[in-house]
Amino acid sequence: MRKFILAFLLLILIIPSLSLGEIREYKLSNGLKVLMVEDHKAPLAVFQIWYRVGSRNESSGKTGMSHLLEHMAFKGTPKYGSKALSKMVQRLGGTDNAFTTKDYTVYFQRLPSNRIELSVELESDRMHALLLEEKETLAERSVVIEERRLRYEDDPQGMLYEEVIATSFRVHPYRTPIIGWMSDLEGIERQDLYDYYKSYYSPDNAVVIISGDINPDEMFKKVSEGFSSKIMPEPPRRKTNISKEPSQKGERIVYLKRQAELPFVLTVYHTPSFPDEDAYSLEVLAGVLSGGKSSRLYKSLIYEKKLALSASASYDGLNKDPYLFFIEAVALPGRDIEEVKQALFKEIEEIKANPPSDFEVQKAKNQIESSFIMGQDSIFFQAQLIGMFEMLGDWRLMDKYLDGIKKVTPEDLQRVAKKYLHEDNRTTGILLPEGK
Amino acid sequence: MKQAKKILFLSICIFLILNSSSFALNIKKRVLPNGLTILQVERHNLPIVMFTLLIKASLLDEPSDKAGLSNLTSGLLTAGTKKRTASMISEEIDFIGASLYANTGSDYTTVSLSVLKKDIEKGFELLSDVLLNPIFSEEEIQREKELIEGSLRQSEEEPSFIAEKAFKKELYTEHPYGRLVQGSPETLKGIQRQDIVRFHSDYFVPNNAILSVTGDLTDEELDSLVKRFLGDWQKGDVSEKMHALPKPSGRKVLKIDKDLTQANIIVGGPGVKRDNPDYYILSVMNYILGGGGFSSRLMQSIRDEMGLAYDIHSFFTPGKEPGAFQVVVQTKNESANKVISEIIKEIKRIRQEKVTPAEIEDARAFLTGSFAGRIDTLRKISDFLALVEFYGLGMDYIDKYPLYINRVTQENILSAARKYLDPENLTIVVVAEQSKADIKH
């Protein structure tokens, strides 16, 4: 629907503490990697295909291509007409969808397990035979423009996110929104999409992940038959030149004036991404600041000071390149947003001045562990977790992540807070509501 | 006394074990002497347990000048008990990585606990404490009211919220479904501590509740927890209120002006109760009209062919009392008229001509085939069972559902469309920059 843009990735589902069921790894000679995990609790299976392409790979003036291509991937091939794929899946009682992130694009189906081979047929066809017709491209461009209006133009908080991220990054492509800038969307042509598709959609740039009620060896045979026959007409012509973001040397501040109800403050700090050694401490720090009603931000800003309607922190660390640590709050009616902002900063300073207690750190680790165990109840989550780590290089990094979290100490939290959460490294945006 | 209770408990327990061939849900049902209905599905593949405690209390049970009372009451459950402050409750829950929260909807309230097996005693004891012993302190009431008022204010930023609020008000007028679950700043002011205490003692009683449990817990373990932590929960007298619905009186068009690039549109009318036997016919009809994602007529025409919207969908909200039918869509201001005309055209078409055999076949296949996906996690099963019991769908509902859907015919759909979709009595809400939308309907 091509519906979801995971702009801010699912932050909680990051850390394994119990291993998933056994993960089986296969590889085809054309470079396609296939990962599978069995879970027979229900007669269902999930099929996901991950392409290593996202807004990170886009060039200036052509932002939003990855996501528009994801939409167009539902518009048919010579074999299956527009939306025929989705209809076939629905007819079997299945559901299908896709999402695009900064780093990758994922298509998925959930089907009764005895029909999951349909995914092989659909996705192998989608990989090489998309029509990307001119007329359809224009119509779908309009659909995405409506999506952009919905998520950003008419959503003041969404708009502030966009402003703050674009301000915090000057040169790295993470500065652009995944959905693309409005003027770029209006200018993307069929040929642009076609070239992009041919560059990035190939077996050696994709990973298939299947979870649920499956027999991996039998399933692999089907995947192998389906995808091996797809010969690439020409070698993929991928070239992504990515500018490295220089380190920030002073605070940046943006204001956004929009018709809105409540003021909103969002601060971001540049941070490294996993597998940097500091990633574990940043994840646990986000938990101490914002994991539940007993966390520091909730207790201080919402419960005690009654300044904010909501307040949270999150670390977005599973990215190919360094990204951001977020803190944000919405002011309660009648409260001064500057005061809210200062209260947020005060909590950060507090961590720098005194390491949190062992109890707090243990609590954050327990929450991370528990959300991982509970998440495993979903076969979709199992597949997604494998995919997220595989996109960073290897699904086995999951275990490294777990070990890293376990080793975090209160002093580590203090250290990373000092190292990254300082004034010169931050960008703050404030939404100032205006009446009509 | 304890012993007597135990024997009574054991003798009155009714076990209904149902094997559903397709998904093998082994549901155990029992009713305790105090009237509490318990539903359980055991699963030992993960060390987790999910609880859904459904209380039959909602906005249907509150006076109009105290709108928001049920939601305020449930929100305050975790804000302090006889032995724990609000902070102690959140510290304990967070430390074991569990979640415990209450939520009030238009028909019922749920208290949900998700907990690791190793922390089950602590988790269930907390659930019982917030359920049975909340103290509703003045300080916490004020704090909660301020947060609810703040979030109501925040919601006014969302065009979809403004549209939905106006639609309900117009459609239901004085019926409780016409109000927000959160109430309004005015009605919240009128709610006193004694109202909350009384609401809690009147409605939070075992014979007005359903406890649904799934996961890594045997029935013996569950019985032991229930006896120890809910053993003193006393029966009460509860009466159900019914409410009158307004008669439809012609097409109504509401225009709300806001600085937006997109018009947020709702086209709809009255719906049905959940126990209406035509519910299944309407499910199939709605799938074809606007419920079926890319297979639906509305999506096909308005998104796929015209490129006028990112999302358009229709749905019924069947409740204890008749809910609504709505088509919801966002499109740029300038396209609003065109999209509304197209929606009305499709509503008229499904009342005039039979749906095709292929459409009905696809709808049936999806609705029956996707059922397993509606109960594919422990949390979903737990919530699902509570609702099956609440709406009286029967413990054999999973088996019956395909039969209900597969017997729907083209003729059924045509007559249901004529009976329930009324183009002359539509309520249309448009939140947009009105000078650009220039609504002609």
PDB file of N, CA, C and O in Angstrom, chain A residues 1-3 71 75 83 87 90-91 93-94 110 140 142 146-147 149 151 154 157 259 261 294 299 303 330 335 359 363 366-367 370 377 436, chain B residues 45 91 94-95 97 140 143 146-147 153-154 157 257 259 261-262 287 292 294-295 300 303-304 307 310 332 362 365-366 370 376-378:
ATOM      1  N   MET A   1       0.888  -0.799   0.000  1.00  0.00           N
ATOM      2  CA  MET A   1       0.000   0.000   0.000  1.00  0.00           C
ATOM      3  C   MET A   1       0.964   0.868   0.000  1.00  0.00           C
ATOM      4  O   MET A   1       0.739   1.892   0.123  1.00  0.00           O
ATOM      5  N   ARG A   2       1.961  -0.374   0.378  1.00  0.00           N
ATOM      6  CA  ARG A   2       2.862   0.391   0.050  1.00  0.00           C
ATOM      7  C   ARG A   2       2.646   1.476   0.988  1.00  0.00           C
ATOM      8  O   ARG A   2       2.833   2.596   0.684  1.00  0.00           O
ATOM      9  N   LYS A   3       2.242   1.043   2.197  1.00  0.00           N
ATOM     10  CA  LYS A   3       1.762   2.050   3.109  1.00  0.00           C
ATOM     11  C   LYS A   3       2.818   2.590   4.023  1.00  0.00           C
ATOM     12  O   LYS A   3       2.839   3.754   4.291  1.00  0.00           O
ATOM     13  N   HIS A  71       5.871   1.635  -4.413  1.00  0.00           N
ATOM     14  CA  HIS A  71       4.456   1.726  -4.832  1.00  0.00           C
ATOM     15  C   HIS A  71       4.262   1.094  -6.211  1.00  0.00           C
ATOM     16  O   HIS A  71       3.324   0.334  -6.440  1.00  0.00           O
ATOM     17  N   LYS A  75       2.194  -2.446  -9.376  1.00  0.00           N
ATOM     18  CA  LYS A  75       1.447  -2.078 -10.575  1.00  0.00           C
ATOM     19  C   LYS A  75       1.661  -3.038 -11.735  1.00  0.00           C
ATOM     20  O   LYS A  75       1.400  -2.701 -12.883  1.00  0.00           O
ATOM     21  N   LYS A  83      -1.980  -4.746  -9.411  1.00  0.00           N
ATOM     22  CA  LYS A  83      -2.633  -5.203  -8.187  1.00  0.00           C
ATOM     23  C   LYS A  83      -3.065  -6.666  -8.231  1.00  0.00           C
ATOM     24  O   LYS A  83      -3.678  -7.165  -7.292  1.00  0.00           O
ATOM     25  N   LYS A  87      -4.211  -9.149  -5.102  1.00  0.00           N
ATOM     26  CA  LYS A  87      -5.504  -9.843  -5.137  1.00  0.00           C
ATOM     27  C   LYS A  87      -5.332 -11.352  -5.006  1.00  0.00           C
ATOM     28  O   LYS A  87      -6.120 -12.010  -4.339  1.00  0.00           O
ATOM     29  N   GLN A  90      -4.742 -12.022  -1.383  1.00  0.00           N
ATOM     30  CA  GLN A  90      -5.964 -11.875  -0.583  1.00  0.00           C
ATOM     31  C   GLN A  90      -6.922 -13.043  -0.791  1.00  0.00           C
ATOM     32  O   GLN A  90      -7.591 -13.479   0.122  1.00  0.00           O
ATOM     33  N   ARG A  91      -6.975 -13.520  -2.030  1.00  0.00           N
ATOM     34  CA  ARG A  91      -7.857 -14.646  -2.331  1.00  0.00           C
ATOM     35  C   ARG A  91      -7.482 -15.895  -1.536  1.00  0.00           C
ATOM     36  O   ARG A  91      -8.304 -16.757  -1.292  1.00  0.00           O
ATOM     37  N   GLY A  93      -6.531 -15.660   1.470  1.00  0.00           N
ATOM     38  CA  GLY A  93      -6.653 -15.290   2.872  1.00  0.00           C
ATOM     39  C   GLY A  93      -5.379 -14.665   3.399  1.00  0.00           C
ATOM     40  O   GLY A  93      -5.184 -14.557   4.604  1.00  0.00           O
ATOM     41  N   GLY A  94      -4.516 -14.242   2.512  1.00  0.00           N
ATOM     42  CA  GLY A  94      -3.251 -13.654   2.942  1.00  0.00           C
ATOM     43  C   GLY A  94      -3.298 -12.142   2.937  1.00  0.00           C
ATOM     44  O   GLY A  94      -4.278 -11.532   2.511  1.00  0.00           O
ATOM     45  N   ARG A 110       1.933 -12.487   4.186  1.00  0.00           N
ATOM     46  CA  ARG A 110       1.622 -13.492   5.206  1.00  0.00           C
ATOM     47  C   ARG A 110       0.547 -14.384   4.602  1.00  0.00           C
ATOM     48  O   ARG A 110      -0.484 -13.886   4.156  1.00  0.00           O
ATOM     49  N   GLU A 140       0.404   7.036  -9.844  1.00  0.00           N
ATOM     50  CA  GLU A 140       0.945   6.647  -8.547  1.00  0.00           C
ATOM     51  C   GLU A 140       1.728   7.783  -7.897  1.00  0.00           C
ATOM     52  O   GLU A 140       1.765   7.922  -6.684  1.00  0.00           O
ATOM     53  N   SER A 142       0.818  10.822  -8.051  1.00  0.00           N
ATOM     54  CA  SER A 142      -0.226  11.607  -7.373  1.00  0.00           C
ATOM     55  C   SER A 142      -0.622  10.969  -6.057  1.00  0.00           C
ATOM     56  O   SER A 142      -0.896  11.651  -5.076  1.00  0.00           O
ATOM     57  N   GLU A 146      -0.359  12.650  -2.353  1.00  0.00           N
ATOM     58  CA  GLU A 146      -1.421  12.675  -1.330  1.00  0.00           C
ATOM     59  C   GLU A 146      -0.906  12.095  -0.011  1.00  0.00           C
ATOM     60  O   GLU A 146      -1.227  12.584   1.063  1.00  0.00           O
ATOM     61  N   GLU A 147      -0.099  11.055  -0.111  1.00  0.00           N
ATOM     62  CA  GLU A 147       0.473  10.455   1.098  1.00  0.00           C
ATOM     63  C   GLU A 147       1.364  11.465   1.827  1.00  0.00           C
ATOM     64  O   GLU A 147       1.354  11.586   3.044  1.00  0.00           O
ATOM     65  N   ARG A 149       1.075  14.732   1.687  1.00  0.00           N
ATOM     66  CA  ARG A 149       0.208  15.744   2.317  1.00  0.00           C
ATOM     67  C   ARG A 149      -0.304  15.237   3.652  1.00  0.00           C
ATOM     68  O   ARG A 149      -0.326  15.951   4.642  1.00  0.00           O
ATOM     69  N   ARG A 151       0.935  12.886   5.662  1.00  0.00           N
ATOM     70  CA  ARG A 151       1.911  12.635   6.712  1.00  0.00           C
ATOM     71  C   ARG A 151       2.724  13.860   7.124  1.00  0.00           C
ATOM     72  O   ARG A 151       3.244  13.911   8.226  1.00  0.00           O
ATOM     73  N   ASP A 154       0.124  18.322   6.226  1.00  0.00           N
ATOM     74  CA  ASP A 154      -0.994  18.614   7.120  1.00  0.00           C
ATOM     75  C   ASP A 154      -0.771  18.075   8.527  1.00  0.00           C
ATOM     76  O   ASP A 154      -1.700  17.972   9.314  1.00  0.00           O
ATOM     77  N   GLN A 157       3.541  18.114  13.521  1.00  0.00           N
ATOM     78  CA  GLN A 157       4.653  17.422  14.182  1.00  0.00           C
ATOM     79  C   GLN A 157       5.492  16.651  13.164  1.00  0.00           C
ATOM     80  O   GLN A 157       6.720  16.618  13.261  1.00  0.00           O
ATOM     81  N   GLN A 259      -0.426  26.159  11.836  1.00  0.00           N
ATOM     82  CA  GLN A 259      -1.677  26.038  12.574  1.00  0.00           C
ATOM     83  C   GLN A 259      -1.602  24.737  13.358  1.00  0.00           C
ATOM     84  O   GLN A 259      -1.524  23.651  12.776  1.00  0.00           O
ATOM     85  N   GLU A 261      -2.133  22.991  17.720  1.00  0.00           N
ATOM     86  CA  GLU A 261      -2.760  23.196  19.027  1.00  0.00           C
ATOM     87  C   GLU A 261      -1.746  23.390  20.147  1.00  0.00           C
ATOM     88  O   GLU A 261      -1.879  24.278  20.966  1.00  0.00           O
ATOM     89  N   SER A 294       7.791   4.852  34.827  1.00  0.00           N
ATOM     90  CA  SER A 294       8.751   5.061  35.905  1.00  0.00           C
ATOM     91  C   SER A 294      10.058   5.659  35.378  1.00  0.00           C
ATOM     92  O   SER A 294      10.999   5.876  36.126  1.00  0.00           O
ATOM     93  N   LYS A 299       8.529  10.687  34.653  1.00  0.00           N
ATOM     94  CA  LYS A 299       8.404  11.081  36.066  1.00  0.00           C
ATOM     95  C   LYS A 299       8.603  12.576  36.245  1.00  0.00           C
ATOM     96  O   LYS A 299       7.840  13.243  36.940  1.00  0.00           O
ATOM     97  N   TYR A 303       4.809  13.729  35.290  1.00  0.00           N
ATOM     98  CA  TYR A 303       4.198  13.446  36.586  1.00  0.00           C
ATOM     99  C   TYR A 303       4.488  14.526  37.632  1.00  0.00           C
ATOM    100  O   TYR A 303       3.565  15.066  38.233  1.00  0.00           O
ATOM    101  N   VAL A 330       5.783  17.256  24.131  1.00  0.00           N
ATOM    102  CA  VAL A 330       4.679  18.146  23.777  1.00  0.00           C
ATOM    103  C   VAL A 330       4.258  18.862  25.056  1.00  0.00           C
ATOM    104  O   VAL A 330       4.058  18.219  26.088  1.00  0.00           O
ATOM    105  N   ARG A 335       1.580  25.757  29.121  1.00  0.00           N
ATOM    106  CA  ARG A 335       2.968  25.699  29.577  1.00  0.00           C
ATOM    107  C   ARG A 335       3.882  26.311  28.506  1.00  0.00           C
ATOM    108  O   ARG A 335       3.598  26.254  27.318  1.00  0.00           O
ATOM    109  N   PHE A 359      19.846  -0.140  39.695  1.00  0.00           N
ATOM    110  CA  PHE A 359      18.454  -0.568  39.557  1.00  0.00           C
ATOM    111  C   PHE A 359      17.848  -0.040  38.256  1.00  0.00           C
ATOM    112  O   PHE A 359      17.199  -0.773  37.502  1.00  0.00           O
ATOM    113  N   LYS A 363      16.605  -2.232  35.142  1.00  0.00           N
ATOM    114  CA  LYS A 363      15.208  -2.118  34.702  1.00  0.00           C
ATOM    115  C   LYS A 363      15.140  -1.918  33.179  1.00  0.00           C
ATOM    116  O   LYS A 363      14.363  -2.574  32.489  1.00  0.00           O
ATOM    117  N   ASN A 366      15.961  -5.135  31.511  1.00  0.00           N
ATOM    118  CA  ASN A 366      14.838  -6.080  31.624  1.00  0.00           C
ATOM    119  C   ASN A 366      13.745  -5.765  30.604  1.00  0.00           C
ATOM    120  O   ASN A 366      13.146  -6.654  30.018  1.00  0.00           O
ATOM    121  N   GLN A 367      13.486  -4.471  30.416  1.00  0.00           N
ATOM    122  CA  GLN A 367      12.446  -4.093  29.458  1.00  0.00           C
ATOM    123  C   GLN A 367      12.836  -4.480  28.034  1.00  0.00           C
ATOM    124  O   GLN A 367      12.016  -4.954  27.258  1.00  0.00           O
ATOM    125  N   SER A 370      12.514  -8.284  27.766  1.00  0.00           N
ATOM    126  CA  SER A 370      11.137  -8.745  27.748  1.00  0.00           C
ATOM    127  C   SER A 370      10.444  -8.394  26.429  1.00  0.00           C
ATOM    128  O   SER A 370       9.698  -9.206  25.872  1.00  0.00           O
ATOM    129  N   ASP A 377       6.615 -13.790  19.646  1.00  0.00           N
ATOM    130  CA  ASP A 377       5.325 -14.433  19.443  1.00  0.00           C
ATOM    131  C   ASP A 377       4.810 -14.173  18.025  1.00  0.00           C
ATOM    132  O   ASP A 377       3.894 -14.819  17.559  1.00  0.00           O
ATOM    133  N   LYS A 436      -5.477  30.233  12.862  1.00  0.00           N
ATOM    134  CA  LYS A 436      -5.671  30.421  11.422  1.00  0.00           C
ATOM    135  C   LYS A 436      -5.840  31.898  11.102  1.00  0.00           C
ATOM    136  O   LYS A 436      -6.563  32.582  11.770  1.00  0.00           O
TER     137      LYS A 436
ATOM    138  N   ASN B  45       4.974 -22.510  24.066  1.00  0.00           N
ATOM    139  CA  ASN B  45       6.135 -22.327  23.188  1.00  0.00           C
ATOM    140  C   ASN B  45       7.010 -21.145  23.573  1.00  0.00           C
ATOM    141  O   ASN B  45       8.167 -21.075  23.210  1.00  0.00           O
ATOM    142  N   GLU B  91       7.050   1.576  38.793  1.00  0.00           N
ATOM    143  CA  GLU B  91       8.393   1.004  39.036  1.00  0.00           C
ATOM    144  C   GLU B  91       8.343  -0.522  38.978  1.00  0.00           C
ATOM    145  O   GLU B  91       9.197  -1.159  38.356  1.00  0.00           O
ATOM    146  N   ASP B  94       7.508  -1.808  35.381  1.00  0.00           N
ATOM    147  CA  ASP B  94       8.619  -1.578  34.452  1.00  0.00           C
ATOM    148  C   ASP B  94       9.812  -2.484  34.779  1.00  0.00           C
ATOM    149  O   ASP B  94      10.492  -2.963  33.876  1.00  0.00           O
ATOM    150  N   PHE B  95      10.035  -2.716  36.058  1.00  0.00           N
ATOM    151  CA  PHE B  95      11.224  -3.504  36.414  1.00  0.00           C
ATOM    152  C   PHE B  95      11.137  -4.934  35.889  1.00  0.00           C
ATOM    153  O   PHE B  95      12.143  -5.535  35.541  1.00  0.00           O
ATOM    154  N   GLY B  97       9.669  -5.702  33.197  1.00  0.00           N
ATOM    155  CA  GLY B  97       9.500  -5.628  31.739  1.00  0.00           C
ATOM    156  C   GLY B  97       8.096  -6.016  31.292  1.00  0.00           C
ATOM    157  O   GLY B  97       7.894  -6.501  30.184  1.00  0.00           O
ATOM    158  N   GLU B 140      -4.372  12.667  42.128  1.00  0.00           N
ATOM    159  CA  GLU B 140      -4.233  11.894  40.890  1.00  0.00           C
ATOM    160  C   GLU B 140      -5.397  12.165  39.933  1.00  0.00           C
ATOM    161  O   GLU B 140      -5.219  12.155  38.719  1.00  0.00           O
ATOM    162  N   ARG B 143      -4.547  15.341  38.157  1.00  0.00           N
ATOM    163  CA  ARG B 143      -3.450  15.116  37.209  1.00  0.00           C
ATOM    164  C   ARG B 143      -3.966  14.421  35.945  1.00  0.00           C
ATOM    165  O   ARG B 143      -3.678  14.826  34.833  1.00  0.00           O
ATOM    166  N   GLU B 146      -6.089  16.641  33.759  1.00  0.00           N
ATOM    167  CA  GLU B 146      -5.315  17.611  32.990  1.00  0.00           C
ATOM    168  C   GLU B 146      -4.670  16.943  31.770  1.00  0.00           C
ATOM    169  O   GLU B 146      -4.614  17.524  30.684  1.00  0.00           O
ATOM    170  N   LEU B 147      -4.196  15.703  31.946  1.00  0.00           N
ATOM    171  CA  LEU B 147      -3.601  14.989  30.815  1.00  0.00           C
ATOM    172  C   LEU B 147      -4.654  14.656  29.745  1.00  0.00           C
ATOM    173  O   LEU B 147      -4.389  14.760  28.551  1.00  0.00           O
ATOM    174  N   ARG B 153      -6.982  18.331  23.429  1.00  0.00           N
ATOM    175  CA  ARG B 153      -6.524  19.529  22.717  1.00  0.00           C
ATOM    176  C   ARG B 153      -5.565  19.144  21.584  1.00  0.00           C
ATOM    177  O   ARG B 153      -5.694  19.613  20.457  1.00  0.00           O
ATOM    178  N   GLN B 154      -4.654  18.225  21.920  1.00  0.00           N
ATOM    179  CA  GLN B 154      -3.690  17.758  20.920  1.00  0.00           C
ATOM    180  C   GLN B 154      -4.403  17.100  19.738  1.00  0.00           C
ATOM    181  O   GLN B 154      -4.029  17.276  18.584  1.00  0.00           O
ATOM    182  N   GLU B 157      -5.539  18.802  16.579  1.00  0.00           N
ATOM    183  CA  GLU B 157      -4.571  19.073  15.528  1.00  0.00           C
ATOM    184  C   GLU B 157      -4.750  18.114  14.349  1.00  0.00           C
ATOM    185  O   GLU B 157      -4.267  18.371  13.260  1.00  0.00           O
ATOM    186  N   ASP B 257     -13.848  24.407   8.451  1.00  0.00           N
ATOM    187  CA  ASP B 257     -12.744  25.095   7.781  1.00  0.00           C
ATOM    188  C   ASP B 257     -11.451  24.954   8.584  1.00  0.00           C
ATOM    189  O   ASP B 257     -11.430  25.188   9.789  1.00  0.00           O
ATOM    190  N   ASP B 259      -6.883  25.135   7.964  1.00  0.00           N
ATOM    191  CA  ASP B 259      -5.776  25.426   7.053  1.00  0.00           C
ATOM    192  C   ASP B 259      -5.078  24.116   6.666  1.00  0.00           C
ATOM    193  O   ASP B 259      -4.149  23.688   7.340  1.00  0.00           O
ATOM    194  N   THR B 261      -3.968  21.165   3.292  1.00  0.00           N
ATOM    195  CA  THR B 261      -3.837  20.943   1.846  1.00  0.00           C
ATOM    196  C   THR B 261      -4.796  19.856   1.382  1.00  0.00           C
ATOM    197  O   THR B 261      -5.131  19.765   0.214  1.00  0.00           O
ATOM    198  N   GLN B 262      -5.202  19.004   2.331  1.00  0.00           N
ATOM    199  CA  GLN B 262      -6.098  17.900   1.983  1.00  0.00           C
ATOM    200  C   GLN B 262      -7.448  18.050   2.665  1.00  0.00           C
ATOM    201  O   GLN B 262      -7.507  18.423   3.840  1.00  0.00           O
ATOM    202  N   TYR B 287     -16.487  -5.565   2.239  1.00  0.00           N
ATOM    203  CA  TYR B 287     -15.208  -5.944   1.642  1.00  0.00           C
ATOM    204  C   TYR B 287     -15.185  -5.540   0.168  1.00  0.00           C
ATOM    205  O   TYR B 287     -14.207  -4.987  -0.334  1.00  0.00           O
ATOM    206  N   GLY B 292     -11.953  -4.009   1.311  1.00  0.00           N
ATOM    207  CA  GLY B 292     -11.033  -5.054   0.862  1.00  0.00           C
ATOM    208  C   GLY B 292      -9.715  -4.601   0.286  1.00  0.00           C
ATOM    209  O   GLY B 292      -9.219  -5.197  -0.661  1.00  0.00           O
ATOM    210  N   PHE B 294      -6.931  -3.390  -1.874  1.00  0.00           N
ATOM    211  CA  PHE B 294      -6.884  -3.146  -3.310  1.00  0.00           C
ATOM    212  C   PHE B 294      -7.956  -3.888  -4.083  1.00  0.00           C
ATOM    213  O   PHE B 294      -8.153  -3.647  -5.267  1.00  0.00           O
ATOM    214  N   SER B 295      -8.648  -4.805  -3.402  1.00  0.00           N
ATOM    215  CA  SER B 295      -9.716  -5.499  -4.108  1.00  0.00           C
ATOM    216  C   SER B 295     -11.009  -4.694  -4.065  1.00  0.00           C
ATOM    217  O   SER B 295     -11.973  -5.053  -4.730  1.00  0.00           O
ATOM    218  N   GLN B 300     -10.058   0.793  -5.921  1.00  0.00           N
ATOM    219  CA  GLN B 300      -9.789   0.590  -7.343  1.00  0.00           C
ATOM    220  C   GLN B 300     -10.035   1.889  -8.109  1.00  0.00           C
ATOM    221  O   GLN B 300      -9.190   2.335  -8.892  1.00  0.00           O
ATOM    222  N   ARG B 303      -8.240   5.465  -5.825  1.00  0.00           N
ATOM    223  CA  ARG B 303      -6.776   5.504  -5.757  1.00  0.00           C
ATOM    224  C   ARG B 303      -6.140   5.001  -7.048  1.00  0.00           C
ATOM    225  O   ARG B 303      -5.332   5.683  -7.663  1.00  0.00           O
ATOM    226  N   ASP B 304      -6.547   3.795  -7.429  1.00  0.00           N
ATOM    227  CA  ASP B 304      -5.803   3.122  -8.482  1.00  0.00           C
ATOM    228  C   ASP B 304      -6.007   3.762  -9.843  1.00  0.00           C
ATOM    229  O   ASP B 304      -5.058   3.962 -10.591  1.00  0.00           O
ATOM    230  N   GLY B 307      -5.987   8.152  -8.994  1.00  0.00           N
ATOM    231  CA  GLY B 307      -4.832   8.692  -8.273  1.00  0.00           C
ATOM    232  C   GLY B 307      -5.209   9.839  -7.341  1.00  0.00           C
ATOM    233  O   GLY B 307      -4.416  10.739  -7.089  1.00  0.00           O
ATOM    234  N   TYR B 310      -4.456   8.528  -1.189  1.00  0.00           N
ATOM    235  CA  TYR B 310      -3.522   7.497  -0.757  1.00  0.00           C
ATOM    236  C   TYR B 310      -4.300   6.332  -0.156  1.00  0.00           C
ATOM    237  O   TYR B 310      -3.995   5.175  -0.376  1.00  0.00           O
ATOM    238  N   LYS B 332      -6.707  15.971  -2.007  1.00  0.00           N
ATOM    239  CA  LYS B 332      -6.409  17.400  -2.014  1.00  0.00           C
ATOM    240  C   LYS B 332      -7.715  18.194  -2.071  1.00  0.00           C
ATOM    241  O   LYS B 332      -8.704  17.747  -2.675  1.00  0.00           O
ATOM    242  N   ASP B 362     -14.074 -13.815  -4.058  1.00  0.00           N
ATOM    243  CA  ASP B 362     -12.842 -13.240  -3.506  1.00  0.00           C
ATOM    244  C   ASP B 362     -13.048 -12.787  -2.068  1.00  0.00           C
ATOM    245  O   ASP B 362     -12.188 -12.980  -1.208  1.00  0.00           O
ATOM    246  N   ALA B 365     -13.281 -15.760   0.224  1.00  0.00           N
ATOM    247  CA  ALA B 365     -11.978 -16.418   0.367  1.00  0.00           C
ATOM    248  C   ALA B 365     -11.093 -15.633   1.325  1.00  0.00           C
ATOM    249  O   ALA B 365     -10.434 -16.202   2.193  1.00  0.00           O
ATOM    250  N   PHE B 366     -11.095 -14.299   1.189  1.00  0.00           N
ATOM    251  CA  PHE B 366     -10.242 -13.518   2.081  1.00  0.00           C
ATOM    252  C   PHE B 366     -10.746 -13.575   3.526  1.00  0.00           C
ATOM    253  O   PHE B 366      -9.986 -13.816   4.456  1.00  0.00           O
ATOM    254  N   SER B 370      -8.314 -15.403   6.030  1.00  0.00           N
ATOM    255  CA  SER B 370      -7.452 -14.552   6.858  1.00  0.00           C
ATOM    256  C   SER B 370      -7.774 -14.672   8.336  1.00  0.00           C
ATOM    257  O   SER B 370      -7.141 -14.036   9.173  1.00  0.00           O
ATOM    258  N   ASP B 376      -3.141 -14.937  15.555  1.00  0.00           N
ATOM    259  CA  ASP B 376      -1.846 -15.604  15.391  1.00  0.00           C
ATOM    260  C   ASP B 376      -0.810 -15.231  16.442  1.00  0.00           C
ATOM    261  O   ASP B 376       0.328 -15.658  16.351  1.00  0.00           O
ATOM    262  N   THR B 377      -1.182 -14.418  17.429  1.00  0.00           N
ATOM    263  CA  THR B 377      -0.273 -14.214  18.563  1.00  0.00           C
ATOM    264  C   THR B 377      -1.077 -14.385  19.850  1.00  0.00           C
ATOM    265  O   THR B 377      -2.311 -14.311  19.845  1.00  0.00           O
ATOM    266  N   LEU B 378      -0.373 -14.570  20.934  1.00  0.00           N
ATOM    267  CA  LEU B 378      -1.050 -14.788  22.215  1.00  0.00           C
ATOM    268  C   LEU B 378      -1.859 -13.563  22.626  1.00  0.00           C
ATOM    269  O   LEU B 378      -2.962 -13.676  23.159  1.00  0.00           O
TER     270      LEU B 378
END
